[in-house]
Coordinates of C-alpha atoms in Angstrom, one line a residue:
M20 CA -14.1 64.5 26.6
S21 CA -12.5 65.4 30.0
R22 CA -9.0 66.8 30.1
E23 CA -6.3 64.8 31.8
R24 CA -4.7 66.5 34.8
P25 CA -1.1 67.2 34.2
R26 CA 1.0 64.9 36.3
R27 CA 3.4 66.4 38.8
A28 CA 7.0 65.8 37.9
T29 CA 8.5 63.2 40.1
L30 CA 11.1 64.6 42.4
P31 CA 14.6 63.2 41.9
P32 CA 16.7 61.9 44.8
A33 CA 17.8 64.9 47.0
E34 CA 21.4 64.2 46.2
E35 CA 20.9 65.3 42.6
N36 CA 19.6 68.7 43.7
I37 CA 22.3 69.0 46.4
K38 CA 25.0 68.6 43.8
K39 CA 23.3 71.0 41.3
L40 CA 22.9 73.7 44.0
E41 CA 26.6 73.2 45.2
N42 CA 27.6 74.2 41.6
V43 CA 25.5 77.3 41.8
I44 CA 27.2 78.3 45.1
H45 CA 30.7 77.6 43.7
E46 CA 29.8 79.9 40.8
G47 CA 29.3 82.7 43.4
N48 CA 25.5 83.0 42.7
Y49 CA 24.6 83.0 46.4
Y50 CA 21.3 84.8 46.0
G51 CA 20.1 82.6 43.2
A52 CA 21.1 79.5 45.1
Q53 CA 19.2 80.8 48.1
Q54 CA 16.0 81.0 46.2
M55 CA 16.5 77.6 44.7
Y56 CA 17.3 76.0 48.1
K57 CA 14.1 77.4 49.5
S58 CA 11.8 76.5 46.6
I59 CA 13.3 73.0 46.0
S60 CA 13.2 72.0 49.7
A61 CA 9.6 73.2 49.9
R62 CA 8.6 70.8 47.1
Y63 CA 10.1 67.9 49.1
V64 CA 8.2 69.0 52.2
S65 CA 5.0 69.1 50.1
A66 CA 5.7 65.6 48.9
Q67 CA 6.1 64.5 52.6
R68 CA 9.8 63.7 51.8
H69 CA 11.0 65.5 54.9
S70 CA 14.2 63.7 55.3
E71 CA 15.4 64.8 51.9
A72 CA 14.2 68.3 52.4
L73 CA 16.3 68.4 55.6
D74 CA 19.4 67.1 53.7
I75 CA 19.0 69.9 51.1
L76 CA 18.5 72.6 53.7
H77 CA 21.4 71.3 55.8
S78 CA 23.8 71.3 52.9
G79 CA 22.6 74.8 51.8
A80 CA 23.0 76.3 55.3
C81 CA 26.5 74.9 55.7
L82 CA 27.7 76.0 52.2
Q83 CA 26.3 79.5 52.5
L84 CA 27.9 80.0 55.9
K85 CA 31.2 78.6 54.8
N86 CA 31.2 81.2 52.0
G87 CA 30.5 84.0 54.5
Q88 CA 26.9 84.4 53.5
V89 CA 25.6 84.6 57.1
T90 CA 22.1 86.0 56.5
C91 CA 21.4 83.4 53.7
G92 CA 23.0 80.5 55.7
S93 CA 21.1 81.4 58.9
E94 CA 17.8 81.7 57.0
L95 CA 18.2 78.1 55.7
A96 CA 19.3 77.0 59.1
V97 CA 16.1 78.3 60.6
I98 CA 14.0 76.7 57.9
Y99 CA 15.9 73.5 58.6
V100 CA 14.6 73.7 62.3
E101 CA 11.1 74.6 61.1
T102 CA 11.1 71.5 59.0
L103 CA 12.1 69.4 62.0
V104 CA 9.0 70.8 63.7
K105 CA 6.7 70.2 60.7
A106 CA 8.0 66.6 60.4
K107 CA 7.7 66.1 64.1
V108 CA 11.3 64.8 64.2
P109 CA 12.2 63.5 67.7
Y110 CA 15.3 64.9 69.4
D111 CA 18.2 62.5 69.2
D112 CA 22.0 62.5 68.9
D113 CA 22.0 62.3 65.1
V114 CA 19.9 65.5 64.7
L115 CA 21.9 67.2 67.4
D116 CA 25.1 66.4 65.3
C117 CA 23.5 68.0 62.3
I118 CA 22.6 71.1 64.2
R119 CA 26.1 71.2 65.7
K120 CA 27.6 71.0 62.1
I121 CA 25.6 74.1 61.1
Y122 CA 26.6 75.9 64.3
K123 CA 30.3 75.1 63.6
T124 CA 30.1 76.8 60.2
F125 CA 29.0 80.2 61.6
P126 CA 32.0 82.5 61.2
Q127 CA 34.0 83.4 64.2
I128 CA 35.9 86.6 63.4
P129 CA 38.0 88.5 66.1
L130 CA 37.2 92.2 66.2
P131 CA 40.1 94.5 65.1
Q132 CA 42.3 95.8 67.9
D133 CA 44.4 99.0 68.6
L134 CA 42.6 101.2 66.2
G135 CA 43.1 105.0 66.2
E136 CA 42.8 106.7 62.8
D137 CA 39.5 107.8 61.3
E138 CA 39.7 105.1 58.6
D139 CA 40.5 102.5 61.3
M140 CA 37.4 103.7 63.3
Q141 CA 35.3 103.2 60.1
E142 CA 36.7 99.7 59.8
L143 CA 35.9 99.0 63.5
N144 CA 32.3 100.3 63.1
E145 CA 31.8 98.0 60.0
A146 CA 33.3 95.1 62.0
L147 CA 31.0 95.7 64.9
G148 CA 28.0 95.9 62.6
A149 CA 29.0 92.6 60.9
A150 CA 29.5 90.9 64.3
K151 CA 26.1 92.0 65.5
I152 CA 24.5 90.5 62.4
R153 CA 26.4 87.2 63.0
V154 CA 25.3 87.0 66.6
D155 CA 21.7 87.8 65.8
C156 CA 21.6 85.2 63.0
C157 CA 23.2 82.5 65.1
L158 CA 20.9 83.3 68.0
S159 CA 17.8 83.0 65.8
F160 CA 18.9 79.6 64.6
L161 CA 19.9 78.2 68.1
K162 CA 16.8 79.6 69.9
A163 CA 14.6 77.9 67.3
A164 CA 16.6 74.7 67.8
I165 CA 16.3 74.9 71.6
K166 CA 12.5 75.4 71.3
W167 CA 12.3 72.3 68.9
S168 CA 14.4 70.2 71.3
A169 CA 12.2 71.1 74.3
E170 CA 9.1 70.1 72.4
F171 CA 10.4 66.9 70.9
G172 CA 12.1 65.0 73.6
A173 CA 15.0 66.8 75.2
H174 CA 15.0 68.4 78.6
R175 CA 12.0 70.7 79.4
N176 CA 14.4 73.7 79.1
G177 CA 15.7 72.5 75.8
S178 CA 18.8 70.6 74.9
P179 CA 21.7 71.4 77.3
E180 CA 24.2 71.0 74.5
L181 CA 22.4 73.7 72.4
H182 CA 22.4 76.0 75.4
V183 CA 26.1 75.7 75.7
M184 CA 26.6 76.4 72.0
L185 CA 24.5 79.6 72.3
A186 CA 26.4 80.7 75.4
E187 CA 29.8 80.1 73.7
Y188 CA 28.8 82.0 70.6
V189 CA 27.4 85.0 72.4
Y190 CA 30.5 85.2 74.6
S191 CA 33.0 84.9 71.9
E192 CA 31.3 87.0 69.1
S193 CA 29.1 89.6 70.7
P194 CA 30.4 93.2 70.2
E195 CA 28.6 94.2 73.4
L196 CA 29.0 91.4 75.9
D197 CA 26.0 90.5 77.9
M198 CA 27.2 88.1 80.7
T199 CA 23.7 87.7 82.1
R200 CA 22.6 86.2 78.8
V201 CA 25.7 84.0 78.6
S202 CA 25.2 82.8 82.2
Y203 CA 21.4 82.1 81.5
H204 CA 22.3 79.6 78.8
F205 CA 25.4 78.1 80.5
V206 CA 23.3 77.2 83.6
R207 CA 20.8 75.4 81.4
G208 CA 23.7 73.6 79.7
N209 CA 25.7 70.6 80.8
N210 CA 29.3 71.9 80.9
P211 CA 30.1 73.8 84.1
K212 CA 33.8 73.3 83.5
K213 CA 33.5 75.3 80.3
F214 CA 31.4 77.9 82.1
A215 CA 34.2 78.2 84.7
S216 CA 36.8 78.8 82.1
T217 CA 34.6 81.4 80.4
L218 CA 34.2 83.3 83.7
V219 CA 37.9 83.2 84.3
N220 CA 38.5 84.6 80.8
F221 CA 35.9 87.3 81.6
M222 CA 37.6 88.2 84.9
G223 CA 40.8 88.9 82.9
K224 CA 39.2 91.7 80.9
C225 CA 36.2 93.0 82.8
Y226 CA 35.9 96.3 84.7
P227 CA 36.6 96.3 88.4
G228 CA 33.6 95.2 90.4
E229 CA 32.1 93.1 87.5
D230 CA 34.0 90.0 88.4
D231 CA 32.4 89.1 91.7
L232 CA 29.0 90.1 90.3
A233 CA 29.4 87.7 87.4
I234 CA 30.4 84.8 89.7
A235 CA 27.6 85.5 92.2
R236 CA 25.1 85.7 89.3
A237 CA 26.2 82.4 87.9
I238 CA 26.0 80.6 91.3
L239 CA 22.6 82.1 92.2
M240 CA 21.2 81.1 88.7
Y241 CA 22.3 77.5 89.3
L242 CA 20.8 77.5 92.8
A243 CA 17.5 79.0 91.6
M244 CA 17.2 76.0 89.3
G245 CA 17.8 73.7 92.3
N246 CA 21.3 72.7 90.9
L247 CA 23.4 72.8 94.0
R248 CA 25.9 70.3 92.5
D249 CA 27.0 72.4 89.6
A250 CA 26.9 75.6 91.7
N251 CA 29.5 73.9 94.0
F252 CA 31.5 72.5 91.1
L253 CA 31.7 76.0 89.5
M254 CA 32.9 77.6 92.6
D255 CA 35.5 74.9 93.2
E256 CA 36.7 75.3 89.6
L257 CA 37.0 79.1 89.9
K258 CA 39.1 78.8 93.1
K259 CA 41.7 76.7 91.2
H260 CA 42.5 79.5 88.7
A261 CA 45.1 82.1 89.2
Q262 CA 42.8 84.9 88.0
Y263 CA 40.5 84.2 91.0
K264 CA 43.5 84.7 93.3
E265 CA 44.9 87.7 91.5
H266 CA 41.6 89.5 91.8
D267 CA 41.5 88.9 95.5
L268 CA 38.0 87.6 95.1
H269 CA 38.1 85.8 98.5
Q270 CA 38.0 89.3 100.0
S271 CA 34.8 90.3 98.2
D272 CA 31.9 90.5 100.6
L273 CA 29.6 89.2 97.8
I274 CA 31.8 86.2 97.3
Q275 CA 32.0 85.6 101.1
F276 CA 28.2 85.6 101.1
I277 CA 28.2 82.9 98.3
N278 CA 30.8 80.9 100.2
H279 CA 28.5 80.9 103.3
L280 CA 25.4 80.3 101.3
L281 CA 26.5 77.1 99.5
P282 CA 27.1 74.9 102.7
T283 CA 24.0 76.5 104.3
L284 CA 21.8 75.1 101.5
Q285 CA 23.1 71.6 102.2
R286 CA 21.2 71.4 105.5
D287 CA 17.9 72.5 106.9
A288 CA 19.0 75.9 108.0
L289 CA 16.3 78.5 107.1
P290 CA 17.2 80.8 110.0
L291 CA 20.8 80.9 108.9
F292 CA 19.8 81.5 105.3
N293 CA 17.7 84.5 106.4
M294 CA 20.5 85.8 108.6
L295 CA 22.9 85.7 105.7
R296 CA 20.5 87.7 103.5
T297 CA 20.1 90.3 106.3
N298 CA 23.9 90.6 107.0
Y299 CA 24.9 90.8 103.4
K300 CA 21.9 92.9 102.2
S301 CA 23.9 95.8 100.9
N302 CA 26.1 93.5 98.8
I303 CA 23.1 91.5 97.5
D304 CA 21.4 94.8 96.5
R305 CA 24.2 95.6 94.1
E306 CA 22.2 93.7 91.5
P307 CA 18.4 93.9 91.8
A308 CA 17.8 90.4 90.3
F309 CA 19.8 88.8 93.2
N310 CA 16.9 89.2 95.6
E311 CA 14.5 87.5 93.2
R312 CA 16.9 84.6 92.7
L313 CA 17.2 84.3 96.5
D314 CA 13.4 84.2 96.9
E315 CA 13.3 81.4 94.3
I316 CA 16.1 79.6 96.2
A317 CA 14.2 79.9 99.5
E318 CA 11.1 78.4 97.9
L319 CA 13.0 75.5 96.3
F320 CA 15.2 74.6 99.3
Y321 CA 13.0 75.6 102.2
G322 CA 9.5 75.7 100.9
V323 CA 9.1 79.4 101.6
Q324 CA 6.2 80.8 99.6
R325 CA 7.2 83.8 97.6
R326 CA 5.4 87.0 98.3
N327 CA 3.2 88.2 95.5
P328 CA 4.2 91.8 94.8
M329 CA 0.6 92.8 94.1
Q330 CA -0.6 91.3 97.4
G331 CA 2.1 93.3 99.2
M332 CA 1.2 96.5 97.4
F333 CA -2.5 96.1 98.3
G334 CA -1.6 95.2 101.9
D335 CA 0.4 98.4 102.2
I336 CA -2.5 100.4 100.8
F337 CA -4.9 98.9 103.4
K338 CA -2.4 99.7 106.1
M339 CA -2.4 103.3 105.0
M340 CA -6.2 103.4 104.9
G341 CA -6.4 101.9 108.4

């Protein structure tokens, strides 16, 4: 007589498990809850009940983060995005709202100021370490979400809204601010007004000589993507702010170059473009990446083929041999 296979227990509605797991969190058993969130959601995925798995993971990520459990919360947030990919969930406003809710629960904690004593320095070091963990965790989640959005229906660079979230969090929470990274994501976003206010805030606390570099970098990044509209909008917004005037940025040679460049790109003026590059070469050379951005701009706006560095190198060798 053949044995009957044991039947798999039928999974209850996700809401039952969500409530049960909420109680485990409220009891303070964050680690235990974490293992349960992962194992229970995996059962729903195996049963092809992806929507309920997503509900469980979303609830868990938000609850862990609200309770300051950043590592646990971000792990569930990343699994949430991985489940979106597995289920081939298309990008839409509803899912974007769910991702935004998780993002909003990531802690935002100002770093301690005016510290001097040894104990205070220890407190600062601990705060810096915690901030780095928060930023790394949030970045892991949002980068995964951007990748999913690019694959399943958003812009080819990923959701502009998600890029703005990432830029905001890096700017506000990073213990070591990387304005290049902040700018990279803002220019792939859809909120140049917010980018302008972020740059104005940066101008109020940066070292001398960093302000005009940050502005030029932002404008050139927009232009290298062919986005002349937002480049002009950003520059116009910056000029409205007192910080721009207080820093005498209109006197910066690099900003003068940008002010000449923007109208030049609105017409067929390759000779003028090249002349500007030559006249302001020493200012452009302050940041090595600027020349690469300008090569990309020349290709986009004027059809100039970029020189292959390897071809140039071999050409120079052949010249030396001849």
